[in-house]
PDB file of C-alpha atoms in Angstrom:
ATOM      1  CA  MET A  12     -20.730  23.901   3.712  1.00  0.00           C
ATOM      2  CA  LYS A  13     -17.963  25.211   5.922  1.00  0.00           C
ATOM      3  CA  ILE A  14     -17.588  23.757   9.409  1.00  0.00           C
ATOM      4  CA  PHE A  15     -14.831  25.518  11.326  1.00  0.00           C
ATOM      5  CA  GLU A  16     -12.081  25.710   8.661  1.00  0.00           C
ATOM      6  CA  LEU A  17     -13.198  22.638   6.716  1.00  0.00           C
ATOM      7  CA  GLU A  18     -15.263  22.967   3.540  1.00  0.00           C
ATOM      8  CA  ILE A  19     -17.473  19.872   3.234  1.00  0.00           C
ATOM      9  CA  HIS A  20     -18.930  19.389  -0.225  1.00  0.00           C
ATOM     10  CA  ARG A  21     -22.645  19.210  -0.951  1.00  0.00           C
ATOM     11  CA  TYR A  22     -23.459  16.115  -2.979  1.00  0.00           C
ATOM     12  CA  ARG A  23     -26.572  14.221  -3.913  1.00  0.00           C
ATOM     13  CA  TYR A  24     -25.582  10.599  -3.619  1.00  0.00           C
ATOM     14  CA  PRO A  25     -26.640   9.282  -7.068  1.00  0.00           C
ATOM     15  CA  LYS A  26     -24.698  12.022  -8.855  1.00  0.00           C
ATOM     16  CA  PHE A  27     -21.683  11.566  -6.584  1.00  0.00           C
ATOM     17  CA  PHE A  28     -21.586   7.796  -7.034  1.00  0.00           C
ATOM     18  CA  ASN A  29     -21.976   8.114 -10.796  1.00  0.00           C
ATOM     19  CA  GLU A  30     -19.073  10.570 -10.885  1.00  0.00           C
ATOM     20  CA  ILE A  31     -16.637   8.380  -8.954  1.00  0.00           C
ATOM     21  CA  THR A  32     -17.531   5.193 -10.845  1.00  0.00           C
ATOM     22  CA  LYS A  33     -17.052   6.988 -14.150  1.00  0.00           C
ATOM     23  CA  TYR A  34     -13.617   8.069 -12.979  1.00  0.00           C
ATOM     24  CA  LEU A  35     -12.885   4.550 -11.819  1.00  0.00           C
ATOM     25  CA  SER A  36     -13.772   3.196 -15.260  1.00  0.00           C
ATOM     26  CA  LYS A  37     -11.300   5.456 -17.071  1.00  0.00           C
ATOM     27  CA  LYS A  38      -8.267   3.742 -18.545  1.00  0.00           C
ATOM     28  CA  ASP A  39      -5.809   6.603 -18.174  1.00  0.00           C
ATOM     29  CA  ILE A  40      -5.773   9.085 -15.314  1.00  0.00           C
ATOM     30  CA  LYS A  41      -3.355  11.782 -14.192  1.00  0.00           C
ATOM     31  CA  LYS A  42      -3.732  11.038 -10.488  1.00  0.00           C
ATOM     32  CA  GLY A  43      -5.858   9.027  -8.115  1.00  0.00           C
ATOM     33  CA  LYS A  44      -8.602  10.803  -6.198  1.00  0.00           C
ATOM     34  CA  SER A  45      -9.181  10.694  -2.448  1.00  0.00           C
ATOM     35  CA  ILE A  46     -12.550  10.399  -0.712  1.00  0.00           C
ATOM     36  CA  PHE A  47     -12.873  11.221   2.986  1.00  0.00           C
ATOM     37  CA  THR A  48     -16.073  11.219   5.028  1.00  0.00           C
ATOM     38  CA  PRO A  49     -15.750  13.656   7.947  1.00  0.00           C
ATOM     39  CA  ASN A  50     -18.110  13.354  10.900  1.00  0.00           C
ATOM     40  CA  PRO A  51     -18.568  15.653  13.936  1.00  0.00           C
ATOM     41  CA  GLU A  52     -15.766  13.906  15.840  1.00  0.00           C
ATOM     42  CA  MET A  53     -13.328  14.508  12.988  1.00  0.00           C
ATOM     43  CA  CYS A  54     -14.408  18.137  12.625  1.00  0.00           C
ATOM     44  CA  LEU A  55     -13.803  18.730  16.329  1.00  0.00           C
ATOM     45  CA  ALA A  56     -10.380  17.104  16.016  1.00  0.00           C
ATOM     46  CA  THR A  57      -9.352  19.653  13.373  1.00  0.00           C
ATOM     47  CA  LEU A  58      -9.610  22.417  15.982  1.00  0.00           C
ATOM     48  CA  GLN A  59      -6.764  20.831  17.955  1.00  0.00           C
ATOM     49  CA  ASP A  60      -4.819  19.255  15.096  1.00  0.00           C
ATOM     50  CA  ALA A  61      -3.788  21.579  12.267  1.00  0.00           C
ATOM     51  CA  GLU A  62      -2.050  18.724  10.472  1.00  0.00           C
ATOM     52  CA  PHE A  63      -5.267  16.702  10.369  1.00  0.00           C
ATOM     53  CA  LEU A  64      -7.153  19.739   9.057  1.00  0.00           C
ATOM     54  CA  HIS A  65      -4.627  20.080   6.235  1.00  0.00           C
ATOM     55  CA  ILE A  66      -4.900  16.361   5.426  1.00  0.00           C
ATOM     56  CA  LEU A  67      -8.686  16.592   5.111  1.00  0.00           C
ATOM     57  CA  GLN A  68      -8.389  19.737   3.011  1.00  0.00           C
ATOM     58  CA  GLU A  69      -6.230  17.752   0.579  1.00  0.00           C
ATOM     59  CA  ALA A  70      -9.157  15.457  -0.273  1.00  0.00           C
ATOM     60  CA  ASP A  71     -10.761  15.516  -3.699  1.00  0.00           C
ATOM     61  CA  TYR A  72     -14.108  14.623  -2.142  1.00  0.00           C
ATOM     62  CA  LEU A  73     -15.365  15.392   1.363  1.00  0.00           C
ATOM     63  CA  THR A  74     -18.811  13.992   2.145  1.00  0.00           C
ATOM     64  CA  SER A  75     -21.043  14.401   5.187  1.00  0.00           C
ATOM     65  CA  ASP A  76     -20.836  11.342   7.433  1.00  0.00           C
ATOM     66  CA  GLY A  77     -22.737  11.746  10.661  1.00  0.00           C
ATOM     67  CA  ILE A  78     -26.207  13.070  11.340  1.00  0.00           C
ATOM     68  CA  GLY A  79     -24.746  15.535  13.844  1.00  0.00           C
ATOM     69  CA  LEU A  80     -23.161  17.533  11.026  1.00  0.00           C
ATOM     70  CA  TYR A  81     -26.624  18.711  10.025  1.00  0.00           C
ATOM     71  CA  LEU A  82     -26.956  20.436  13.383  1.00  0.00           C
ATOM     72  CA  GLY A  83     -23.853  22.410  12.469  1.00  0.00           C
ATOM     73  CA  TYR A  84     -25.169  23.138   8.982  1.00  0.00           C
ATOM     74  CA  GLN A  85     -28.401  24.573  10.374  1.00  0.00           C
ATOM     75  CA  ILE A  86     -26.464  26.792  12.761  1.00  0.00           C
ATOM     76  CA  GLN A  87     -24.063  27.958  10.063  1.00  0.00           C
ATOM     77  CA  GLY A  88     -26.899  28.458   7.581  1.00  0.00           C
ATOM     78  CA  ASN A  89     -28.405  31.411   9.428  1.00  0.00           C
ATOM     79  CA  ASN A  90     -27.257  34.750  10.790  1.00  0.00           C
ATOM     80  CA  TYR A  91     -28.688  34.420  14.273  1.00  0.00           C
ATOM     81  CA  PRO A  92     -26.690  35.392  17.368  1.00  0.00           C
ATOM     82  CA  LYS A  93     -25.575  32.550  19.575  1.00  0.00           C
ATOM     83  CA  ILE A  94     -28.348  32.967  22.166  1.00  0.00           C
ATOM     84  CA  VAL A  95     -30.978  32.469  19.453  1.00  0.00           C
ATOM     85  CA  ASN A  96     -29.178  29.378  18.164  1.00  0.00           C
ATOM     86  CA  ILE A  97     -29.105  27.965  21.698  1.00  0.00           C
ATOM     87  CA  ILE A  98     -32.865  28.537  22.041  1.00  0.00           C
ATOM     88  CA  LEU A  99     -33.450  26.958  18.621  1.00  0.00           C
ATOM     89  CA  PHE A 100     -31.310  23.917  19.375  1.00  0.00           C
ATOM     90  CA  PRO A 101     -34.319  21.617  20.120  1.00  0.00           C
ATOM     91  CA  TYR A 102     -35.821  22.668  16.770  1.00  0.00           C
ATOM     92  CA  TYR A 103     -32.560  21.894  14.964  1.00  0.00           C
ATOM     93  CA  PHE A 104     -32.405  18.520  16.688  1.00  0.00           C
ATOM     94  CA  LEU A 105     -35.980  17.568  15.758  1.00  0.00           C
ATOM     95  CA  ASN A 106     -35.225  18.563  12.176  1.00  0.00           C
ATOM     96  CA  LEU A 107     -32.709  15.704  12.012  1.00  0.00           C
ATOM     97  CA  PHE A 108     -35.627  13.266  12.126  1.00  0.00           C
ATOM     98  CA  PHE A 109     -38.696  15.122  10.880  1.00  0.00           C
ATOM     99  CA  GLY A 110     -37.071  17.442   8.367  1.00  0.00           C
ATOM    100  CA  LYS A 111     -34.055  15.450   7.248  1.00  0.00           C
ATOM    101  CA  PHE A 112     -35.042  15.224   3.586  1.00  0.00           C
ATOM    102  CA  ALA A 113     -35.288  19.010   3.394  1.00  0.00           C
ATOM    103  CA  LEU A 114     -31.884  19.213   5.100  1.00  0.00           C
ATOM    104  CA  TYR A 115     -30.385  16.760   2.603  1.00  0.00           C
ATOM    105  CA  LYS A 116     -31.819  18.761  -0.296  1.00  0.00           C
ATOM    106  CA  LYS A 117     -30.359  21.974   1.092  1.00  0.00           C
ATOM    107  CA  TYR A 118     -26.999  20.754   2.416  1.00  0.00           C
ATOM    108  CA  GLY A 119     -26.413  17.563   0.439  1.00  0.00           C
ATOM    109  CA  ASP A 120     -27.024  13.922   1.274  1.00  0.00           C
ATOM    110  CA  ARG A 121     -25.516  12.162   4.221  1.00  0.00           C
ATOM    111  CA  ILE A 122     -22.903   9.954   2.522  1.00  0.00           C
ATOM    112  CA  CYS A 123     -21.195   7.755   5.078  1.00  0.00           C
ATOM    113  CA  GLY A 124     -18.186   5.525   4.537  1.00  0.00           C
ATOM    114  CA  SER A 125     -20.108   2.280   5.032  1.00  0.00           C
ATOM    115  CA  ASP A 126     -22.635   3.155   2.309  1.00  0.00           C
ATOM    116  CA  ILE A 127     -19.960   4.176  -0.198  1.00  0.00           C
ATOM    117  CA  THR A 128     -17.963   1.058   0.639  1.00  0.00           C
ATOM    118  CA  GLU A 129     -20.872  -1.317   0.125  1.00  0.00           C
ATOM    119  CA  ASP A 130     -21.985   0.215  -3.168  1.00  0.00           C
ATOM    120  CA  LEU A 131     -18.466   0.601  -4.515  1.00  0.00           C
ATOM    121  CA  VAL A 132     -17.460  -2.954  -3.621  1.00  0.00           C
ATOM    122  CA  TYR A 133     -20.566  -4.296  -5.361  1.00  0.00           C
ATOM    123  CA  PHE A 134     -19.660  -2.164  -8.389  1.00  0.00           C
ATOM    124  CA  CYS A 135     -16.088  -3.460  -8.413  1.00  0.00           C
ATOM    125  CA  GLU A 136     -17.279  -7.050  -8.116  1.00  0.00           C
ATOM    126  CA  ALA A 137     -19.694  -6.595 -11.026  1.00  0.00           C
ATOM    127  CA  THR A 138     -17.106  -4.926 -13.263  1.00  0.00           C
ATOM    128  CA  GLY A 139     -14.089  -7.057 -12.332  1.00  0.00           C
ATOM    129  CA  ILE A 140     -12.154  -4.166 -10.787  1.00  0.00           C
ATOM    130  CA  SER A 141      -9.556  -5.166  -8.184  1.00  0.00           C
ATOM    131  CA  ILE A 142      -9.365  -3.493  -4.794  1.00  0.00           C
ATOM    132  CA  ALA A 143      -6.889  -3.326  -1.901  1.00  0.00           C
ATOM    133  CA  ILE A 144      -7.915  -3.163   1.762  1.00  0.00           C
ATOM    134  CA  LEU A 145      -5.754  -1.867   4.618  1.00  0.00           C
ATOM    135  CA  ASP A 146      -6.642  -3.258   8.045  1.00  0.00           C
ATOM    136  CA  PRO A 147      -5.050  -1.977  11.287  1.00  0.00           C
ATOM    137  CA  PHE A 148      -2.541  -4.090  13.209  1.00  0.00           C
ATOM    138  CA  PHE A 149      -3.920  -4.583  16.736  1.00  0.00           C
ATOM    139  CA  PRO A 150      -2.071  -7.565  18.265  1.00  0.00           C
ATOM    140  CA  GLU A 151      -3.597  -6.876  21.698  1.00  0.00           C
ATOM    141  CA  ASP A 152      -7.161  -7.191  20.340  1.00  0.00           C
ATOM    142  CA  GLU A 153      -7.768 -10.937  20.128  1.00  0.00           C
ATOM    143  CA  ALA A 154     -11.240 -10.581  18.619  1.00  0.00           C
ATOM    144  CA  LYS A 155      -9.952  -8.282  15.884  1.00  0.00           C
ATOM    145  CA  CYS A 156      -7.014 -10.587  15.131  1.00  0.00           C
ATOM    146  CA  MET A 157      -9.392 -13.526  14.797  1.00  0.00           C
ATOM    147  CA  ALA A 158     -11.624 -11.522  12.460  1.00  0.00           C
ATOM    148  CA  GLN A 159      -8.585 -10.615  10.338  1.00  0.00           C
ATOM    149  CA  LYS A 160      -7.539 -14.257  10.189  1.00  0.00           C
ATOM    150  CA  HIS A 161     -10.874 -15.156   8.592  1.00  0.00           C
ATOM    151  CA  PHE A 162     -11.323 -11.843   6.748  1.00  0.00           C
ATOM    152  CA  SER A 163     -10.782 -13.094   3.196  1.00  0.00           C
ATOM    153  CA  LYS A 164     -12.964 -16.170   3.642  1.00  0.00           C
ATOM    154  CA  ASN A 165     -15.817 -14.177   5.168  1.00  0.00           C
ATOM    155  CA  LEU A 166     -15.618 -11.394   2.586  1.00  0.00           C
ATOM    156  CA  LYS A 167     -15.776 -13.995  -0.187  1.00  0.00           C
ATOM    157  CA  LYS A 168     -19.056 -15.255   1.258  1.00  0.00           C
ATOM    158  CA  VAL A 169     -20.605 -11.838   0.651  1.00  0.00           C
ATOM    159  CA  PHE A 170     -18.746 -10.971  -2.560  1.00  0.00           C
ATOM    160  CA  PRO A 171     -17.822 -14.315  -4.173  1.00  0.00           C
ATOM    161  CA  ASN A 172     -16.496 -12.769  -7.398  1.00  0.00           C
ATOM    162  CA  LEU A 173     -14.626  -9.852  -5.869  1.00  0.00           C
ATOM    163  CA  LYS A 174     -10.938  -9.459  -6.697  1.00  0.00           C
ATOM    164  CA  PHE A 175      -9.181  -8.101  -3.630  1.00  0.00           C
ATOM    165  CA  ASP A 176      -6.022  -8.105  -1.539  1.00  0.00           C
ATOM    166  CA  HIS A 177      -6.239  -7.718   2.230  1.00  0.00           C
ATOM    167  CA  TYR A 178      -3.291  -6.275   4.142  1.00  0.00           C
ATOM    168  CA  VAL A 179      -2.777  -5.994   7.903  1.00  0.00           C
ATOM    169  CA  TYR A 180      -1.066  -2.611   8.016  1.00  0.00           C
ATOM    170  CA  SER A 181       1.523  -1.162  10.369  1.00  0.00           C
ATOM    171  CA  GLU A 182       4.166   1.529  10.071  1.00  0.00           C
ATOM    172  CA  LYS A 183       6.834  -1.185   9.927  1.00  0.00           C
ATOM    173  CA  ASN A 184       5.448  -2.951   6.884  1.00  0.00           C
ATOM    174  CA  LYS A 185       3.738  -0.095   5.049  1.00  0.00           C
ATOM    175  CA  ASN A 186       6.428   0.291   2.361  1.00  0.00           C
ATOM    176  CA  GLU A 187       6.246  -3.413   1.575  1.00  0.00           C
ATOM    177  CA  ILE A 188       2.461  -3.172   1.341  1.00  0.00           C
ATOM    178  CA  PHE A 189       2.496  -0.150  -0.945  1.00  0.00           C
ATOM    179  CA  ASN A 190       5.047  -1.869  -3.196  1.00  0.00           C
ATOM    180  CA  LYS A 191       2.734  -4.875  -3.472  1.00  0.00           C
ATOM    181  CA  ILE A 192      -0.248  -2.658  -4.260  1.00  0.00           C
ATOM    182  CA  ALA A 193       1.766  -0.759  -6.876  1.00  0.00           C
ATOM    183  CA  ASP A 194       2.628  -4.070  -8.557  1.00  0.00           C
ATOM    184  CA  SER A 195      -0.972  -5.280  -8.458  1.00  0.00           C
ATOM    185  CA  LYS A 196      -4.001  -4.506 -10.604  1.00  0.00           C
ATOM    186  CA  ALA A 197      -5.836  -2.768  -7.776  1.00  0.00           C
ATOM    187  CA  LYS A 198      -7.663   0.421  -8.749  1.00  0.00           C
ATOM    188  CA  VAL A 199      -9.313   1.215  -5.406  1.00  0.00           C
ATOM    189  CA  LEU A 200      -7.710   1.497  -1.968  1.00  0.00           C
ATOM    190  CA  PHE A 201      -9.915   1.165   1.112  1.00  0.00           C
ATOM    191  CA  SER A 202      -8.219   2.144   4.366  1.00  0.00           C
ATOM    192  CA  THR A 203      -9.865   1.098   7.640  1.00  0.00           C
ATOM    193  CA  LEU A 204      -7.136   2.349   9.986  1.00  0.00           C
ATOM    194  CA  GLY A 205      -9.270   4.843  11.892  1.00  0.00           C
ATOM    195  CA  MET A 206      -9.344   8.619  12.067  1.00  0.00           C
ATOM    196  CA  LYS A 207      -6.305  10.424  10.668  1.00  0.00           C
ATOM    197  CA  LYS A 208      -4.227   7.263  10.125  1.00  0.00           C
ATOM    198  CA  GLN A 209      -6.508   6.112   7.352  1.00  0.00           C
ATOM    199  CA  GLU A 210      -6.516   9.496   5.625  1.00  0.00           C
ATOM    200  CA  VAL A 211      -2.709   9.659   5.815  1.00  0.00           C
ATOM    201  CA  SER A 212      -2.414   6.151   4.366  1.00  0.00           C
ATOM    202  CA  VAL A 213      -4.801   6.977   1.517  1.00  0.00           C
ATOM    203  CA  LEU A 214      -2.828  10.047   0.443  1.00  0.00           C
ATOM    204  CA  GLU A 215       0.428   8.118   0.713  1.00  0.00           C
ATOM    205  CA  GLY A 216      -0.997   5.175  -1.204  1.00  0.00           C
ATOM    206  CA  LEU A 217      -2.285   7.357  -4.033  1.00  0.00           C
ATOM    207  CA  GLN A 218       1.111   9.027  -4.282  1.00  0.00           C
ATOM    208  CA  LYS A 219       3.094   5.789  -4.378  1.00  0.00           C
ATOM    209  CA  CYS A 220       0.713   3.552  -6.347  1.00  0.00           C
ATOM    210  CA  LYS A 221      -0.032   5.097  -9.730  1.00  0.00           C
ATOM    211  CA  ASN A 222      -2.423   2.274 -10.610  1.00  0.00           C
ATOM    212  CA  LEU A 223      -4.897   3.465  -7.963  1.00  0.00           C
ATOM    213  CA  HIS A 224      -7.816   5.525  -9.245  1.00  0.00           C
ATOM    214  CA  LEU A 225      -9.562   6.032  -5.903  1.00  0.00           C
ATOM    215  CA  GLY A 226      -8.555   5.964  -2.243  1.00  0.00           C
ATOM    216  CA  LEU A 227     -11.075   6.018   0.583  1.00  0.00           C
ATOM    217  CA  GLY A 228     -10.910   6.247   4.368  1.00  0.00           C
ATOM    218  CA  VAL A 229     -13.827   4.092   5.497  1.00  0.00           C
ATOM    219  CA  GLY A 230     -13.349   3.303   9.185  1.00  0.00           C
ATOM    220  CA  SER A 231     -14.850   0.000  10.259  1.00  0.00           C
ATOM    221  CA  SER A 232     -17.020  -0.431   7.148  1.00  0.00           C
ATOM    222  CA  PHE A 233     -15.666  -3.864   6.248  1.00  0.00           C
ATOM    223  CA  ASP A 234     -16.360  -5.153   9.760  1.00  0.00           C
ATOM    224  CA  TYR A 235     -20.033  -5.309   8.801  1.00  0.00           C
ATOM    225  CA  PHE A 236     -19.316  -7.564   5.822  1.00  0.00           C
ATOM    226  CA  VAL A 237     -17.080 -10.022   7.649  1.00  0.00           C
ATOM    227  CA  GLY A 238     -19.289 -10.344  10.722  1.00  0.00           C
ATOM    228  CA  PHE A 239     -17.089  -8.476  13.214  1.00  0.00           C
ATOM    229  CA  GLN A 240     -19.853  -5.906  13.733  1.00  0.00           C
ATOM    230  CA  LYS A 241     -23.551  -5.863  12.925  1.00  0.00           C
ATOM    231  CA  ARG A 242     -24.934  -2.845  11.119  1.00  0.00           C
ATOM    232  CA  ALA A 243     -28.333  -1.352  11.847  1.00  0.00           C
ATOM    233  CA  PRO A 244     -31.191  -2.628   9.671  1.00  0.00           C
ATOM    234  CA  GLU A 245     -32.199  -0.432   6.732  1.00  0.00           C
ATOM    235  CA  ALA A 246     -35.338   0.816   8.501  1.00  0.00           C
ATOM    236  CA  TRP A 247     -33.256   2.148  11.413  1.00  0.00           C
ATOM    237  CA  ARG A 248     -30.787   3.812   9.043  1.00  0.00           C
ATOM    238  CA  SER A 249     -33.507   5.411   6.911  1.00  0.00           C
ATOM    239  CA  ALA A 250     -35.194   6.815  10.004  1.00  0.00           C
ATOM    240  CA  GLY A 251     -31.909   8.316  11.213  1.00  0.00           C
ATOM    241  CA  PHE A 252     -31.657   6.035  14.258  1.00  0.00           C
ATOM    242  CA  GLU A 253     -28.531   4.071  13.395  1.00  0.00           C
ATOM    243  CA  TRP A 254     -26.787   5.754  16.326  1.00  0.00           C
ATOM    244  CA  LEU A 255     -29.480   4.427  18.699  1.00  0.00           C
ATOM    245  CA  TYR A 256     -29.151   0.906  17.309  1.00  0.00           C
ATOM    246  CA  ARG A 257     -25.402   1.047  17.887  1.00  0.00           C
ATOM    247  CA  ILE A 258     -25.960   1.942  21.540  1.00  0.00           C
ATOM    248  CA  PHE A 259     -28.155  -1.120  22.015  1.00  0.00           C
ATOM    249  CA  THR A 260     -25.771  -3.498  20.252  1.00  0.00           C
ATOM    250  CA  SER A 261     -22.371  -2.082  21.200  1.00  0.00           C
ATOM    251  CA  PRO A 262     -20.353  -4.074  23.765  1.00  0.00           C
ATOM    252  CA  ASN A 263     -18.881  -0.762  24.940  1.00  0.00           C
ATOM    253  CA  LYS A 264     -22.019   1.295  25.480  1.00  0.00           C
ATOM    254  CA  LEU A 265     -20.284   3.994  27.548  1.00  0.00           C
ATOM    255  CA  LYS A 266     -17.802   4.717  24.762  1.00  0.00           C
ATOM    256  CA  ARG A 267     -20.626   4.809  22.213  1.00  0.00           C
ATOM    257  CA  LEU A 268     -22.639   7.202  24.404  1.00  0.00           C
ATOM    258  CA  ARG A 269     -19.619   9.500  24.738  1.00  0.00           C
ATOM    259  CA  ARG A 270     -19.245   9.626  20.948  1.00  0.00           C
ATOM    260  CA  ILE A 271     -22.932  10.442  20.480  1.00  0.00           C
ATOM    261  CA  PHE A 272     -22.710  13.164  23.144  1.00  0.00           C
ATOM    262  CA  GLN A 273     -19.755  14.623  21.231  1.00  0.00           C
ATOM    263  CA  ALA A 274     -21.726  14.546  17.970  1.00  0.00           C
ATOM    264  CA  VAL A 275     -25.060  15.991  19.075  1.00  0.00           C
ATOM    265  CA  VAL A 276     -24.107  18.215  22.029  1.00  0.00           C
ATOM    266  CA  VAL A 277     -20.415  19.175  22.089  1.00  0.00           C
ATOM    267  CA  PHE A 278     -20.128  19.596  18.321  1.00  0.00           C
ATOM    268  CA  PRO A 279     -23.137  21.882  17.661  1.00  0.00           C
ATOM    269  CA  PHE A 280     -22.436  24.069  20.679  1.00  0.00           C
ATOM    270  CA  THR A 281     -18.812  24.369  19.581  1.00  0.00           C
ATOM    271  CA  VAL A 282     -20.104  25.513  16.186  1.00  0.00           C
ATOM    272  CA  ILE A 283     -22.277  28.134  17.889  1.00  0.00           C
ATOM    273  CA  PHE A 284     -19.438  29.556  19.947  1.00  0.00           C
ATOM    274  CA  TYR A 285     -16.890  29.236  17.153  1.00  0.00           C
ATOM    275  CA  LYS A 286     -19.173  31.161  14.843  1.00  0.00           C
ATOM    276  CA  SER A 287     -19.453  33.965  17.399  1.00  0.00           C
ATOM    277  CA  HIS A 288     -15.734  34.701  17.030  1.00  0.00           C
ATOM    278  CA  ASP A 289     -16.431  36.348  13.689  1.00  0.00           C
ATOM    279  CA  LYS A 290     -19.452  38.452  14.621  1.00  0.00           C
ATOM    280  CA  SER A 291     -20.891  40.470  17.442  1.00  0.00           C
ATOM    281  CA  ILE A 292     -23.291  38.702  19.788  1.00  0.00           C
TER     282      ILE A 292
END
C-alpha cells in the first residue's frame, strides 16, 4: 500500500516470518536483506527528508508498524474526495478497534519491530544463530547508560542460550564495530539507534559485513527484554490499545501524547490532503 511516496508491503505475519527465517537458515546468500518497520511518524518524516525516503525505499521488506497507518490505508483505499474522507474519519478510527481483523486481511498484518525482534531472537536462540545488537551512545542519559552496562546480563536472563554481541554505537567507533561484526559469526544485525540512524546503520552493516543475512531497524525493542521499558500486556496489544498503555506508563506523558496525536490526527489528515494533489476535489 502506498503512503505518500513509500510503498509498504502487505504481509500476513506467519508467511512473512517463515520467509525470513528460511532465508536466515540458508548457508550461502548473495546479499543480506534489510527489514524496516515504518510507522506514521516515519512516513511523515519522508515528506521533509528525501534522503530518508530513499533509505526506506532501499529496504527488502517494509512492514506496517503503527495502528495509525491503517487510517491512511482506509483513506488511500477509496476514491472519495477529501471532504467525504474528513466526514468518515470517525468511522475509520473506530475501524481500528472494531474492524481491525478485516483491515489486516485487506492491507496486511501490523508487524511491529518489537514483535519481529522477540520472535526472531527466540528463533536464533533455538537454532544457535548468532546476532549483533547496535545500541545508541547517549552519555547524557544516565538511566540508559546504566541499562547498557547491565544489558548483556539482563538479556541472558531472558535468553540464556542466545549467542550475541552488544555494541554501544557512535559515528566515531562504527568502523571498528562493523569490522568486529564482519569477523564474527553473526547472521542477524539488530539496530536500535532510532529513526533514520538505525536504517542507515543497517544498510551500511549489510554492505560491509557479508556474513549478515538479515538487518533490522527495531527502535527500542530490546529495552523491553532488559527491563529498561515495560511493554503492554498481550491483552492490551491484541485489543489495539498498546498506545494507551504507553501513555499511562511513560515517564514523559506529554511527549507520548504528541506522538499519538501525530499518528492518529496529523498523519491521516496529511494523507487526505496529500491525496488531493492528484485529483480534483
